[in-house]
mmCIF file of C-alpha atoms in Angstrom:
data_model
loop_
_atom_site.group_PDB
_atom_site.id
_atom_site.type_symbol
_atom_site.label_atom_id
_atom_site.label_comp_id
_atom_site.label_asym_id
_atom_site.label_seq_id
_atom_site.Cartn_x
_atom_site.Cartn_y
_atom_site.Cartn_z
ATOM 1 C CA MET A 780 -9.768 -44.196 48.900
ATOM 2 C CA ASN A 781 -12.194 -41.723 47.265
ATOM 3 C CA ASN A 782 -11.239 -38.565 45.342
ATOM 4 C CA ASN A 783 -12.046 -36.242 48.249
ATOM 5 C CA ALA A 784 -9.446 -37.933 50.434
ATOM 6 C CA LYS A 785 -6.622 -37.848 47.875
ATOM 7 C CA THR A 786 -3.933 -35.254 48.268
ATOM 8 C CA VAL A 787 -2.020 -33.545 45.493
ATOM 9 C CA LYS A 788 1.076 -35.618 46.205
ATOM 10 C CA GLU A 789 -0.885 -38.872 46.090
ATOM 11 C CA ILE A 790 -2.501 -38.034 42.764
ATOM 12 C CA PHE A 791 0.763 -36.990 41.075
ATOM 13 C CA SER A 792 2.666 -39.965 42.546
ATOM 14 C CA GLU A 793 0.457 -42.514 40.806
ATOM 15 C CA ASP A 794 1.672 -44.232 37.627
ATOM 16 C CA GLU A 795 -1.408 -43.071 35.721
ATOM 17 C CA ILE A 796 -3.234 -39.891 36.620
ATOM 18 C CA ALA A 797 -6.982 -40.111 36.110
ATOM 19 C CA LEU A 798 -8.751 -37.205 34.451
ATOM 20 C CA SER A 799 -11.352 -37.273 37.198
ATOM 21 C CA ASP A 800 -8.629 -36.642 39.785
ATOM 22 C CA LEU A 801 -7.261 -33.690 37.798
ATOM 23 C CA PHE A 802 -10.766 -32.314 37.369
ATOM 24 C CA HIS A 803 -11.315 -32.604 41.112
ATOM 25 C CA LEU A 804 -8.077 -30.727 41.856
ATOM 26 C CA PHE A 805 -9.044 -27.859 39.558
ATOM 27 C CA TYR A 806 -12.688 -27.883 40.650
ATOM 28 C CA SER A 807 -11.769 -27.659 44.314
ATOM 29 C CA ARG A 808 -9.869 -24.480 43.525
ATOM 30 C CA ARG A 809 -12.483 -23.026 41.165
ATOM 31 C CA LYS A 810 -12.754 -19.875 43.276
ATOM 32 C CA VAL A 811 -9.478 -18.638 41.737
ATOM 33 C CA LEU A 812 -10.938 -19.164 38.273
ATOM 34 C CA TYR A 813 -14.132 -17.310 39.188
ATOM 35 C CA ILE A 814 -12.148 -14.354 40.491
ATOM 36 C CA THR A 815 -9.853 -14.030 37.456
ATOM 37 C CA VAL A 816 -12.737 -14.424 34.996
ATOM 38 C CA GLY A 817 -14.766 -11.853 36.923
ATOM 39 C CA VAL A 818 -11.894 -9.366 36.990
ATOM 40 C CA PHE A 819 -11.234 -9.739 33.260
ATOM 41 C CA LEU A 820 -14.940 -9.513 32.497
ATOM 42 C CA VAL A 821 -15.098 -6.177 34.311
ATOM 43 C CA ILE A 822 -12.034 -5.006 32.368
ATOM 44 C CA GLY A 823 -13.693 -6.134 29.144
ATOM 45 C CA ILE A 824 -16.828 -4.147 29.974
ATOM 46 C CA LEU A 825 -14.745 -1.033 30.663
ATOM 47 C CA VAL A 826 -12.822 -1.486 27.406
ATOM 48 C CA ALA A 827 -16.049 -1.924 25.429
ATOM 49 C CA LEU A 828 -17.584 1.181 27.009
ATOM 50 C CA THR A 829 -14.501 3.362 26.510
ATOM 51 C CA SER A 830 -13.561 2.173 23.004
ATOM 52 C CA PRO A 831 -14.338 4.666 20.213
ATOM 53 C CA VAL A 832 -17.096 3.784 17.771
ATOM 54 C CA GLU A 833 -15.806 2.813 14.309
ATOM 55 C CA TYR A 834 -17.613 2.204 11.016
ATOM 56 C CA THR A 835 -16.295 -0.026 8.231
ATOM 57 C CA ALA A 836 -17.115 0.611 4.561
ATOM 58 C CA GLU A 837 -16.383 -2.180 2.071
ATOM 59 C CA SER A 838 -16.327 -2.277 -1.722
ATOM 60 C CA LYS A 839 -15.359 -4.812 -4.399
ATOM 61 C CA ILE A 840 -13.856 -4.201 -7.823
ATOM 62 C CA LEU A 841 -12.935 -6.532 -10.681
ATOM 63 C CA SER A 842 -9.556 -5.944 -12.305
ATOM 64 C CA GLU A 843 -8.969 -6.817 -15.936
ATOM 65 C CA SER A 844 -5.908 -6.350 -18.150
ATOM 66 C CA GLN A 845 -4.990 -7.464 -21.651
ATOM 67 C CA GLN A 846 -1.726 -8.915 -22.860
ATOM 68 C CA GLN A 847 0.390 -6.650 -24.975
ATOM 69 C CA SER A 848 0.848 -7.369 -28.641
ATOM 70 C CA ASN A 849 4.140 -7.091 -30.498
ATOM 71 C CA SER A 850 2.745 -7.033 -34.012
ATOM 72 C CA GLY A 851 4.319 -4.689 -36.485
ATOM 73 C CA VAL A 852 7.471 -4.005 -34.476
ATOM 74 C CA GLY A 853 9.795 -6.243 -36.460
ATOM 75 C CA GLY A 854 9.134 -4.593 -39.833
ATOM 76 C CA LEU A 855 9.456 -1.139 -38.385
ATOM 77 C CA ALA A 856 12.689 -2.009 -36.584
ATOM 78 C CA GLY A 857 14.202 -3.124 -39.881
ATOM 79 C CA ILE A 858 13.252 0.086 -41.650
ATOM 80 C CA ALA A 859 14.351 2.244 -38.717
ATOM 81 C CA GLY A 860 17.664 0.387 -38.629
ATOM 82 C CA LEU A 861 18.439 1.676 -42.111
ATOM 83 C CA ALA A 862 18.413 5.186 -40.691
ATOM 84 C CA GLY A 863 20.456 4.230 -37.625
ATOM 85 C CA ILE A 864 17.485 4.393 -35.239
ATOM 86 C CA GLN A 865 17.093 1.688 -32.594
ATOM 87 C CA LEU A 866 13.513 1.448 -31.383
ATOM 88 C CA PRO A 867 12.769 0.332 -27.794
ATOM 89 C CA GLN A 868 11.481 -3.162 -27.227
ATOM 90 C CA ILE A 869 7.836 -3.382 -26.148
ATOM 91 C CA ASN A 870 7.366 -7.119 -26.026
ATOM 92 C CA GLU A 871 6.882 -7.187 -22.279
ATOM 93 C CA GLN A 872 4.317 -5.355 -20.193
ATOM 94 C CA ALA A 873 4.971 -4.414 -16.596
ATOM 95 C CA SER A 874 2.129 -5.560 -14.401
ATOM 96 C CA LEU A 875 1.049 -5.419 -10.792
ATOM 97 C CA SER A 876 -0.927 -8.299 -9.374
ATOM 98 C CA PRO A 877 -3.621 -7.606 -6.747
ATOM 99 C CA ALA A 878 -1.334 -9.302 -4.230
ATOM 100 C CA MET A 879 0.899 -6.210 -4.422
ATOM 101 C CA TYR A 880 -1.891 -3.759 -3.601
ATOM 102 C CA PRO A 881 -1.405 -3.997 0.213
ATOM 103 C CA GLU A 882 2.230 -2.954 -0.308
ATOM 104 C CA ILE A 883 1.069 0.038 -2.343
ATOM 105 C CA VAL A 884 -1.411 1.106 0.335
ATOM 106 C CA SER A 885 1.153 0.803 3.138
ATOM 107 C CA SER A 886 3.870 2.705 1.247
ATOM 108 C CA GLU A 887 4.927 6.053 2.685
ATOM 109 C CA PRO A 888 4.258 8.169 -0.448
ATOM 110 C CA PHE A 889 0.733 6.723 -0.738
ATOM 111 C CA LEU A 890 -0.095 7.370 2.935
ATOM 112 C CA LYS A 891 1.456 10.855 2.862
ATOM 113 C CA GLY A 892 -0.748 11.783 -0.061
ATOM 114 C CA LEU A 893 -3.795 10.244 1.601
ATOM 115 C CA MET A 894 -3.395 12.139 4.873
ATOM 116 C CA GLN A 895 -3.857 15.440 3.025
ATOM 117 C CA GLU A 896 -7.421 14.562 1.973
ATOM 118 C CA ARG A 897 -10.001 16.772 3.689
ATOM 119 C CA PHE A 898 -13.382 15.693 5.115
ATOM 120 C CA TYR A 899 -16.173 17.238 7.095
ATOM 121 C CA PHE A 900 -16.254 15.692 10.590
ATOM 122 C CA GLN A 901 -19.702 16.006 12.170
ATOM 123 C CA GLU A 902 -18.284 15.205 15.597
ATOM 124 C CA LYS A 903 -16.028 18.274 15.511
ATOM 125 C CA ASP A 904 -18.274 20.305 13.140
ATOM 126 C CA ALA A 905 -15.280 21.247 11.032
ATOM 127 C CA GLU A 906 -13.563 20.360 7.792
ATOM 128 C CA LEU A 907 -10.177 18.830 8.547
ATOM 129 C CA SER A 908 -7.531 16.869 6.749
ATOM 130 C CA LEU A 909 -6.868 13.345 7.966
ATOM 131 C CA PHE A 910 -3.514 14.544 9.280
ATOM 132 C CA GLU A 911 -5.154 17.323 11.308
ATOM 133 C CA TYR A 912 -7.847 15.021 12.672
ATOM 134 C CA PHE A 913 -5.652 12.117 13.779
ATOM 135 C CA SER A 914 -2.825 14.280 15.102
ATOM 136 C CA GLU A 915 -5.272 16.278 17.252
ATOM 137 C CA GLU A 916 -7.883 13.668 18.167
ATOM 138 C CA ARG A 917 -5.632 10.588 18.553
ATOM 139 C CA PRO A 918 -8.545 8.130 18.742
ATOM 140 C CA GLY A 919 -8.357 5.082 20.999
ATOM 141 C CA HIS A 920 -9.900 3.749 24.165
ATOM 142 C CA MET A 921 -8.870 5.043 27.558
ATOM 143 C CA PHE A 922 -6.718 2.071 28.550
ATOM 144 C CA SER A 923 -4.630 2.183 25.392
ATOM 145 C CA LYS A 924 -4.015 5.906 25.847
ATOM 146 C CA ILE A 925 -2.942 5.395 29.464
ATOM 147 C CA PHE A 926 -0.697 2.495 28.467
ATOM 148 C CA ASP A 927 0.910 4.479 25.659
ATOM 149 C CA PHE A 928 1.534 7.394 27.996
ATOM 150 C CA LEU A 929 3.112 5.196 30.683
ATOM 151 C CA ARG A 930 5.221 3.415 28.088
ATOM 152 C CA SER A 931 6.541 6.730 26.761
ATOM 153 C CA ILE A 932 7.622 8.045 30.184
ATOM 154 C CA PRO A 933 11.066 6.298 30.272
ATOM 155 C CA SER A 934 11.972 7.397 26.750
ATOM 156 C CA ARG A 935 10.921 10.971 27.518
ATOM 157 C CA PHE A 936 12.938 10.985 30.743
ATOM 158 C CA PHE A 937 16.128 9.668 29.147
ATOM 159 C CA SER A 938 15.739 11.997 26.180
ATOM 160 C CA LEU A 939 15.890 14.940 28.584
ATOM 161 C CA LEU A 940 19.042 13.623 30.264
ATOM 162 C CA GLU A 941 20.786 12.623 27.077
ATOM 163 C CA LYS A 942 22.913 15.210 25.357
ATOM 164 C CA LYS A 943 21.438 15.707 21.943
ATOM 165 C CA LYS A 944 23.740 15.511 18.952
ATOM 166 C CA GLU A 945 23.369 18.154 16.329
ATOM 167 C CA TRP A 946 22.763 16.556 12.975
ATOM 168 C CA GLN A 947 22.430 18.462 9.754
ATOM 169 C CA ILE A 948 19.094 17.135 8.546
ATOM 170 C CA PRO A 949 18.267 17.847 4.907
ATOM 171 C CA SER A 950 15.100 19.808 4.326
ATOM 172 C CA GLU A 951 12.017 18.281 2.695
ATOM 173 C CA GLY A 952 12.469 17.820 -1.051
ATOM 174 C CA GLU A 953 16.179 18.681 -0.997
ATOM 175 C CA VAL A 954 18.186 17.015 -3.774
ATOM 176 C CA MET A 955 21.474 15.398 -2.795
ATOM 177 C CA GLU A 956 24.120 13.879 -5.026
ATOM 178 C CA SER A 957 26.062 10.697 -4.307
ATOM 179 C CA GLU A 958 28.997 9.447 -6.349
ATOM 180 C CA GLU A 959 29.016 5.828 -7.521
ATOM 181 C CA SER A 960 32.102 3.617 -7.788
ATOM 182 C CA ASN A 961 32.263 4.157 -11.545
ATOM 183 C CA GLY A 962 32.421 7.936 -11.135
ATOM 184 C CA THR A 963 28.816 8.665 -12.112
ATOM 185 C CA LYS A 964 26.650 10.797 -9.874
ATOM 186 C CA ARG A 965 23.214 9.830 -8.665
ATOM 187 C CA ARG A 966 20.655 12.416 -7.564
ATOM 188 C CA LEU A 967 18.601 11.554 -4.492
ATOM 189 C CA THR A 968 15.499 13.387 -3.309
ATOM 190 C CA ILE A 969 15.274 13.552 0.484
ATOM 191 C CA GLN A 970 11.912 13.209 2.227
ATOM 192 C CA ASN A 971 11.564 13.708 5.962
ATOM 193 C CA THR A 972 8.843 12.214 8.136
ATOM 194 C CA THR A 973 7.928 13.869 11.424
ATOM 195 C CA PRO A 974 6.721 11.844 14.436
ATOM 196 C CA ALA A 975 3.216 13.267 13.936
ATOM 197 C CA GLU A 976 3.201 12.145 10.313
ATOM 198 C CA ARG A 977 4.466 8.713 11.324
ATOM 199 C CA TYR A 978 1.650 8.403 13.855
ATOM 200 C CA VAL A 979 -1.006 9.408 11.311
ATOM 201 C CA MET A 980 0.418 6.998 8.722
ATOM 202 C CA THR A 981 0.269 4.194 11.298
ATOM 203 C CA GLN A 982 -3.362 5.051 12.013
ATOM 204 C CA LEU A 983 -4.282 5.054 8.322
ATOM 205 C CA GLU A 984 -2.396 1.842 7.605
ATOM 206 C CA SER A 985 -4.233 0.027 10.411
ATOM 207 C CA ARG A 986 -7.606 1.261 9.129
ATOM 208 C CA ILE A 987 -7.207 0.222 5.487
ATOM 209 C CA GLU A 988 -7.375 -3.436 4.519
ATOM 210 C CA ILE A 989 -7.142 -4.598 0.918
ATOM 211 C CA GLU A 990 -6.885 -8.115 -0.437
ATOM 212 C CA GLY A 991 -7.060 -9.740 -3.837
ATOM 213 C CA GLU A 992 -8.907 -12.937 -4.611
ATOM 214 C CA GLY A 993 -8.072 -13.668 -8.227
ATOM 215 C CA ARG A 994 -9.460 -10.749 -10.225
ATOM 216 C CA MET A 995 -11.583 -9.580 -7.290
ATOM 217 C CA ILE A 996 -10.204 -6.771 -5.133
ATOM 218 C CA ILE A 997 -11.820 -6.215 -1.729
ATOM 219 C CA LEU A 998 -11.197 -2.957 0.120
ATOM 220 C CA SER A 999 -12.297 -2.215 3.685
ATOM 221 C CA VAL A 1000 -11.833 1.172 5.328
ATOM 222 C CA ARG A 1001 -12.572 1.841 8.990
ATOM 223 C CA MET A 1002 -13.236 5.368 10.239
ATOM 224 C CA PRO A 1003 -14.993 7.019 13.218
ATOM 225 C CA GLU A 1004 -17.857 8.337 11.047
ATOM 226 C CA PRO A 1005 -19.879 6.327 8.486
ATOM 227 C CA TYR A 1006 -19.867 8.884 5.655
ATOM 228 C CA ILE A 1007 -16.139 9.482 5.975
ATOM 229 C CA SER A 1008 -15.405 5.749 5.846
ATOM 230 C CA ALA A 1009 -17.385 5.475 2.581
ATOM 231 C CA GLN A 1010 -15.741 8.575 1.082
ATOM 232 C CA LEU A 1011 -12.258 7.440 2.060
ATOM 233 C CA ASN A 1012 -12.942 3.994 0.591
ATOM 234 C CA THR A 1013 -13.709 5.603 -2.771
ATOM 235 C CA ILE A 1014 -10.631 7.857 -2.617
ATOM 236 C CA VAL A 1015 -8.299 4.966 -1.742
ATOM 237 C CA PHE A 1016 -9.581 2.912 -4.673
ATOM 238 C CA GLU A 1017 -9.205 5.857 -7.039
ATOM 239 C CA LYS A 1018 -5.602 6.372 -5.933
ATOM 240 C CA ILE A 1019 -4.805 2.664 -6.262
ATOM 241 C CA ILE A 1020 -6.266 2.555 -9.786
ATOM 242 C CA GLU A 1021 -4.328 5.695 -10.732
ATOM 243 C CA TYR A 1022 -1.096 4.161 -9.384
ATOM 244 C CA VAL A 1023 -1.612 0.804 -11.130
ATOM 245 C CA VAL A 1024 -2.542 2.395 -14.474
ATOM 246 C CA ALA A 1025 0.495 4.688 -14.335
ATOM 247 C CA TYR A 1026 2.787 1.776 -13.437
ATOM 248 C CA GLN A 1027 1.510 -0.653 -16.071
ATOM 249 C CA THR A 1028 1.444 1.883 -18.910
ATOM 250 C CA ASP A 1029 4.671 3.697 -18.050
ATOM 251 C CA LYS A 1030 6.746 1.627 -20.484
ATOM 252 C CA GLN A 1031 4.178 2.010 -23.260
ATOM 253 C CA ARG A 1032 4.063 5.769 -22.719
ATOM 254 C CA GLU A 1033 7.847 5.923 -22.944
ATOM 255 C CA ASN A 1034 7.700 3.996 -26.208
ATOM 256 C CA LEU A 1035 4.941 6.253 -27.484
ATOM 257 C CA ASN A 1036 6.885 9.411 -26.634
ATOM 258 C CA PHE A 1037 10.037 7.957 -28.202
ATOM 259 C CA VAL A 1038 8.324 7.024 -31.472
ATOM 260 C CA GLU A 1039 6.459 10.337 -31.523
ATOM 261 C CA ALA A 1040 9.748 12.249 -31.279
ATOM 262 C CA ARG A 1041 11.318 10.069 -33.997
ATOM 263 C CA THR A 1042 8.251 10.624 -36.194
ATOM 264 C CA LYS A 1043 8.652 14.405 -35.938
ATOM 265 C CA GLU A 1044 12.332 14.098 -36.842
ATOM 266 C CA ALA A 1045 11.508 11.816 -39.788
ATOM 267 C CA GLU A 1046 8.824 14.245 -40.971
ATOM 268 C CA ALA A 1047 11.281 17.123 -40.863
ATOM 269 C CA ASN A 1048 13.880 15.094 -42.798
ATOM 270 C CA PHE A 1049 11.240 14.042 -45.326
ATOM 271 C CA LYS A 1050 10.150 17.641 -45.967
ATOM 272 C CA LYS A 1051 13.770 18.699 -46.218
ATOM 273 C CA SER A 1052 14.515 15.983 -48.790
ATOM 274 C CA GLN A 1053 11.350 16.866 -50.668
ATOM 275 C CA LEU A 1054 12.374 20.552 -50.914
ATOM 276 C CA LYS A 1055 15.905 19.628 -52.012
ATOM 277 C CA LEU A 1056 14.594 17.425 -54.794
ATOM 278 C CA ALA A 1057 12.065 20.057 -55.917
ATOM 279 C CA ASP A 1058 14.668 22.847 -55.906
ATOM 280 C CA PHE A 1059 17.100 20.731 -57.918
ATOM 281 C CA ARG A 1060 14.479 19.884 -60.526
ATOM 282 C CA ASP A 1061 13.391 23.523 -60.803
ATOM 283 C CA SER A 1062 16.951 24.661 -61.368
ATOM 284 C CA ASN A 1063 17.759 21.907 -63.885
ATOM 285 C CA GLN A 1064 14.774 21.909 -66.224
ATOM 286 C CA GLY A 1065 15.321 20.710 -69.779
ATOM 287 C CA GLN A 1066 18.223 18.550 -70.876
ATOM 288 C CA MET A 1067 20.479 17.583 -67.962
ATOM 289 C CA SER A 1068 24.024 16.305 -67.994
ATOM 290 C CA ALA A 1069 24.928 12.836 -66.754
ATOM 291 C CA ARG A 1070 26.307 14.371 -63.569
ATOM 292 C CA ALA A 1071 23.055 16.246 -62.954
ATOM 293 C CA SER A 1072 21.060 13.069 -63.587
ATOM 294 C CA ALA A 1073 23.183 11.192 -61.061
ATOM 295 C CA ARG A 1074 22.578 13.946 -58.520
ATOM 296 C CA GLU A 1075 18.843 13.779 -59.172
ATOM 297 C CA GLU A 1076 18.867 10.007 -58.615
ATOM 298 C CA GLN A 1077 20.727 10.521 -55.341
ATOM 299 C CA LEU A 1078 18.219 13.111 -54.134
ATOM 300 C CA GLN A 1079 15.360 10.866 -55.252
ATOM 301 C CA ALA A 1080 16.807 7.952 -53.236
ATOM 302 C CA GLU A 1081 17.155 10.164 -50.145
ATOM 303 C CA TYR A 1082 13.591 11.344 -50.640
ATOM 304 C CA ASN A 1083 12.266 7.760 -50.971
ATOM 305 C CA LEU A 1084 14.120 6.612 -47.843
ATOM 306 C CA ALA A 1085 12.922 9.628 -45.825
ATOM 307 C CA PHE A 1086 9.350 9.096 -47.028
ATOM 308 C CA ASN A 1087 9.355 5.347 -46.234
ATOM 309 C CA LEU A 1088 10.795 5.959 -42.777
ATOM 310 C CA PHE A 1089 8.340 8.755 -42.015
ATOM 311 C CA ASN A 1090 5.384 6.731 -43.315
ATOM 312 C CA SER A 1091 6.375 3.649 -41.296
ATOM 313 C CA LEU A 1092 6.925 5.656 -38.119
ATOM 314 C CA ALA A 1093 3.572 7.411 -38.546
ATOM 315 C CA GLN A 1094 1.842 4.028 -38.883
ATOM 316 C CA GLN A 1095 3.648 2.647 -35.829
ATOM 317 C CA LEU A 1096 2.789 5.759 -33.830
ATOM 318 C CA GLU A 1097 -0.897 5.146 -34.450
ATOM 319 C CA GLN A 1098 -0.457 1.462 -33.557
ATOM 320 C CA LEU A 1099 1.205 2.418 -30.265
ATOM 321 C CA ARG A 1100 -1.644 4.786 -29.424
ATOM 322 C CA ILE A 1101 -4.154 1.988 -29.999
ATOM 323 C CA GLN A 1102 -1.963 -0.462 -28.066
ATOM 324 C CA LEU A 1103 -1.708 1.940 -25.117
ATOM 325 C CA LYS A 1104 -5.487 1.990 -24.832
ATOM 326 C CA LYS A 1105 -5.590 -1.810 -25.039
ATOM 327 C CA ASP A 1106 -2.895 -2.268 -22.392
ATOM 328 C CA THR A 1107 -4.459 0.163 -19.927
ATOM 329 C CA PRO A 1108 -5.919 -2.053 -17.152
ATOM 330 C CA LEU A 1109 -9.657 -1.914 -16.685
ATOM 331 C CA PHE A 1110 -11.427 -1.840 -13.337
ATOM 332 C CA THR A 1111 -15.121 -2.642 -13.082
ATOM 333 C CA GLU A 1112 -17.123 -1.775 -9.997
ATOM 334 C CA PHE A 1113 -18.515 -5.103 -8.793
ATOM 335 C CA GLU A 1114 -19.949 -4.072 -5.436
ATOM 336 C CA PRO A 1115 -20.057 -0.298 -4.817
ATOM 337 C CA VAL A 1116 -19.287 1.149 -1.443
ATOM 338 C CA VAL A 1117 -22.285 1.679 0.826
ATOM 339 C CA VAL A 1118 -22.435 4.016 3.803
ATOM 340 C CA PRO A 1119 -22.420 1.692 6.844
ATOM 341 C CA THR A 1120 -25.416 1.933 9.151
ATOM 342 C CA ASN A 1121 -24.060 -0.173 12.026
ATOM 343 C CA ASN A 1122 -20.768 0.300 13.783
ATOM 344 C CA SER A 1123 -18.134 -2.406 13.366
ATOM 345 C CA GLU A 1124 -16.302 -1.553 16.571
ATOM 346 C CA PRO A 1125 -16.451 -2.061 19.425
ATOM 347 C CA ASN A 1126 -17.613 -5.643 18.828
ATOM 348 C CA ILE A 1127 -18.981 -6.257 22.316
ATOM 349 C CA PRO A 1128 -19.480 -10.063 22.037
ATOM 350 C CA LYS A 1129 -15.955 -10.425 20.652
ATOM 351 C CA VAL A 1130 -14.519 -8.257 23.428
ATOM 352 C CA PHE A 1131 -16.302 -10.298 26.094
ATOM 353 C CA LEU A 1132 -15.124 -13.601 24.618
ATOM 354 C CA ILE A 1133 -11.529 -12.392 24.433
ATOM 355 C CA TYR A 1134 -11.421 -11.175 28.023
ATOM 356 C CA ILE A 1135 -13.249 -14.218 29.373
ATOM 357 C CA ALA A 1136 -10.739 -16.447 27.570
ATOM 358 C CA MET A 1137 -7.891 -14.400 29.059
ATOM 359 C CA GLY A 1138 -9.444 -14.819 32.519
ATOM 360 C CA VAL A 1139 -9.772 -18.576 32.046
ATOM 361 C CA ILE A 1140 -6.170 -18.884 30.862
ATOM 362 C CA LEU A 1141 -4.779 -16.803 33.722
ATOM 363 C CA GLY A 1142 -6.998 -18.536 36.287
ATOM 364 C CA SER A 1143 -5.923 -21.984 35.062
ATOM 365 C CA PHE A 1144 -2.292 -20.901 35.239
ATOM 366 C CA LEU A 1145 -2.712 -19.665 38.819
ATOM 367 C CA ILE A 1146 -4.417 -22.921 39.819
ATOM 368 C CA PHE A 1147 -1.551 -24.866 38.247
ATOM 369 C CA ILE A 1148 0.943 -22.776 40.262
ATOM 370 C CA LYS A 1149 -1.030 -23.468 43.450
ATOM 371 C CA LEU A 1150 -1.000 -27.218 42.707
ATOM 372 C CA ILE A 1151 2.780 -27.176 42.234
ATOM 373 C CA ARG A 1152 3.235 -25.282 45.475
ATOM 374 C CA SER A 1153 0.947 -27.751 47.290
ATOM 375 C CA TYR A 1154 2.877 -30.690 45.848
ATOM 376 C CA LEU A 1155 6.232 -29.214 46.902
ATOM 377 C CA GLY A 1156 4.841 -28.364 50.355
ATOM 378 C CA GLU A 1157 3.612 -31.917 50.916
ATOM 379 C CA SER A 1158 6.921 -33.332 49.751
ATOM 380 C CA ASP A 1159 8.906 -31.481 52.435
#
């Protein structure tokens, strides 16, 4: 019996199903596949035509940081200990690897600060902040907007029927206090996020991509206008560098401020001891008694200790200033951002391939359903 005479039940009842028989079953029903692929191809064309044009600006930067040195701390700690001063430890340096940069970019404080940046949009012939642009324009192709609107209808309907509870929402920047189990109080700063801000942050987060490959940091920013994408790329990198430098040098700056304050105190004590010793010598010129000599030795010892402490702290202060410069991470521009000339989206070939693949998958599934129904119908 040839393939054309075989039924679905006969083919699936055999011990071994030949690929040629399966191909014949699908090929005989190829009209379904043609229809689904055609429908999805039309949808793909509509999506490509209605999708907003986007431009992607990319830049690359090399990150470089030095390990922190701990030289000179031990001697100073011993001298400071004589005066009852405990210096902070600076043997470890906080660091952020490039793998953490995506978390920085997607954080709420970073995105909230970014949405306030202002640009000139040629399309609207106006200077707007990113928050104003995205909250008013809401870019996206027609189908996504329709889908989002239809999806929001049930939630809007039930929100009207539901009795709203009145919550006392803290205002932006309000400071609240919470009591810990040990009785101490912790101050918390409240920050509110409106739905419009959440939408804009989602838009920005989806348009910024950053990845680290060793010391290389690659940043891509996608925006509806080429010049804005290049400008925003530069701003994002500047903010990331500012954040990383502040994070990695925060401990060193604390140490520097601490030692600087101790140096001022030691200088004041040194000058005070110096004046005491000078006043005592001026008032006890000539032959002094044993008691006066003992007092002079005591003042001299206090002066020597104050001078040694002040001198050591002054030296360490200068070392910390040098160390802070050494520990500040360096960023070298490897590949500067260039204003894109060609749009990155919509990628028409990619859109066509995706929708054709979806049509093939759906068509194959429908053919498979038809084969099962034919097999069950012949079995009855």
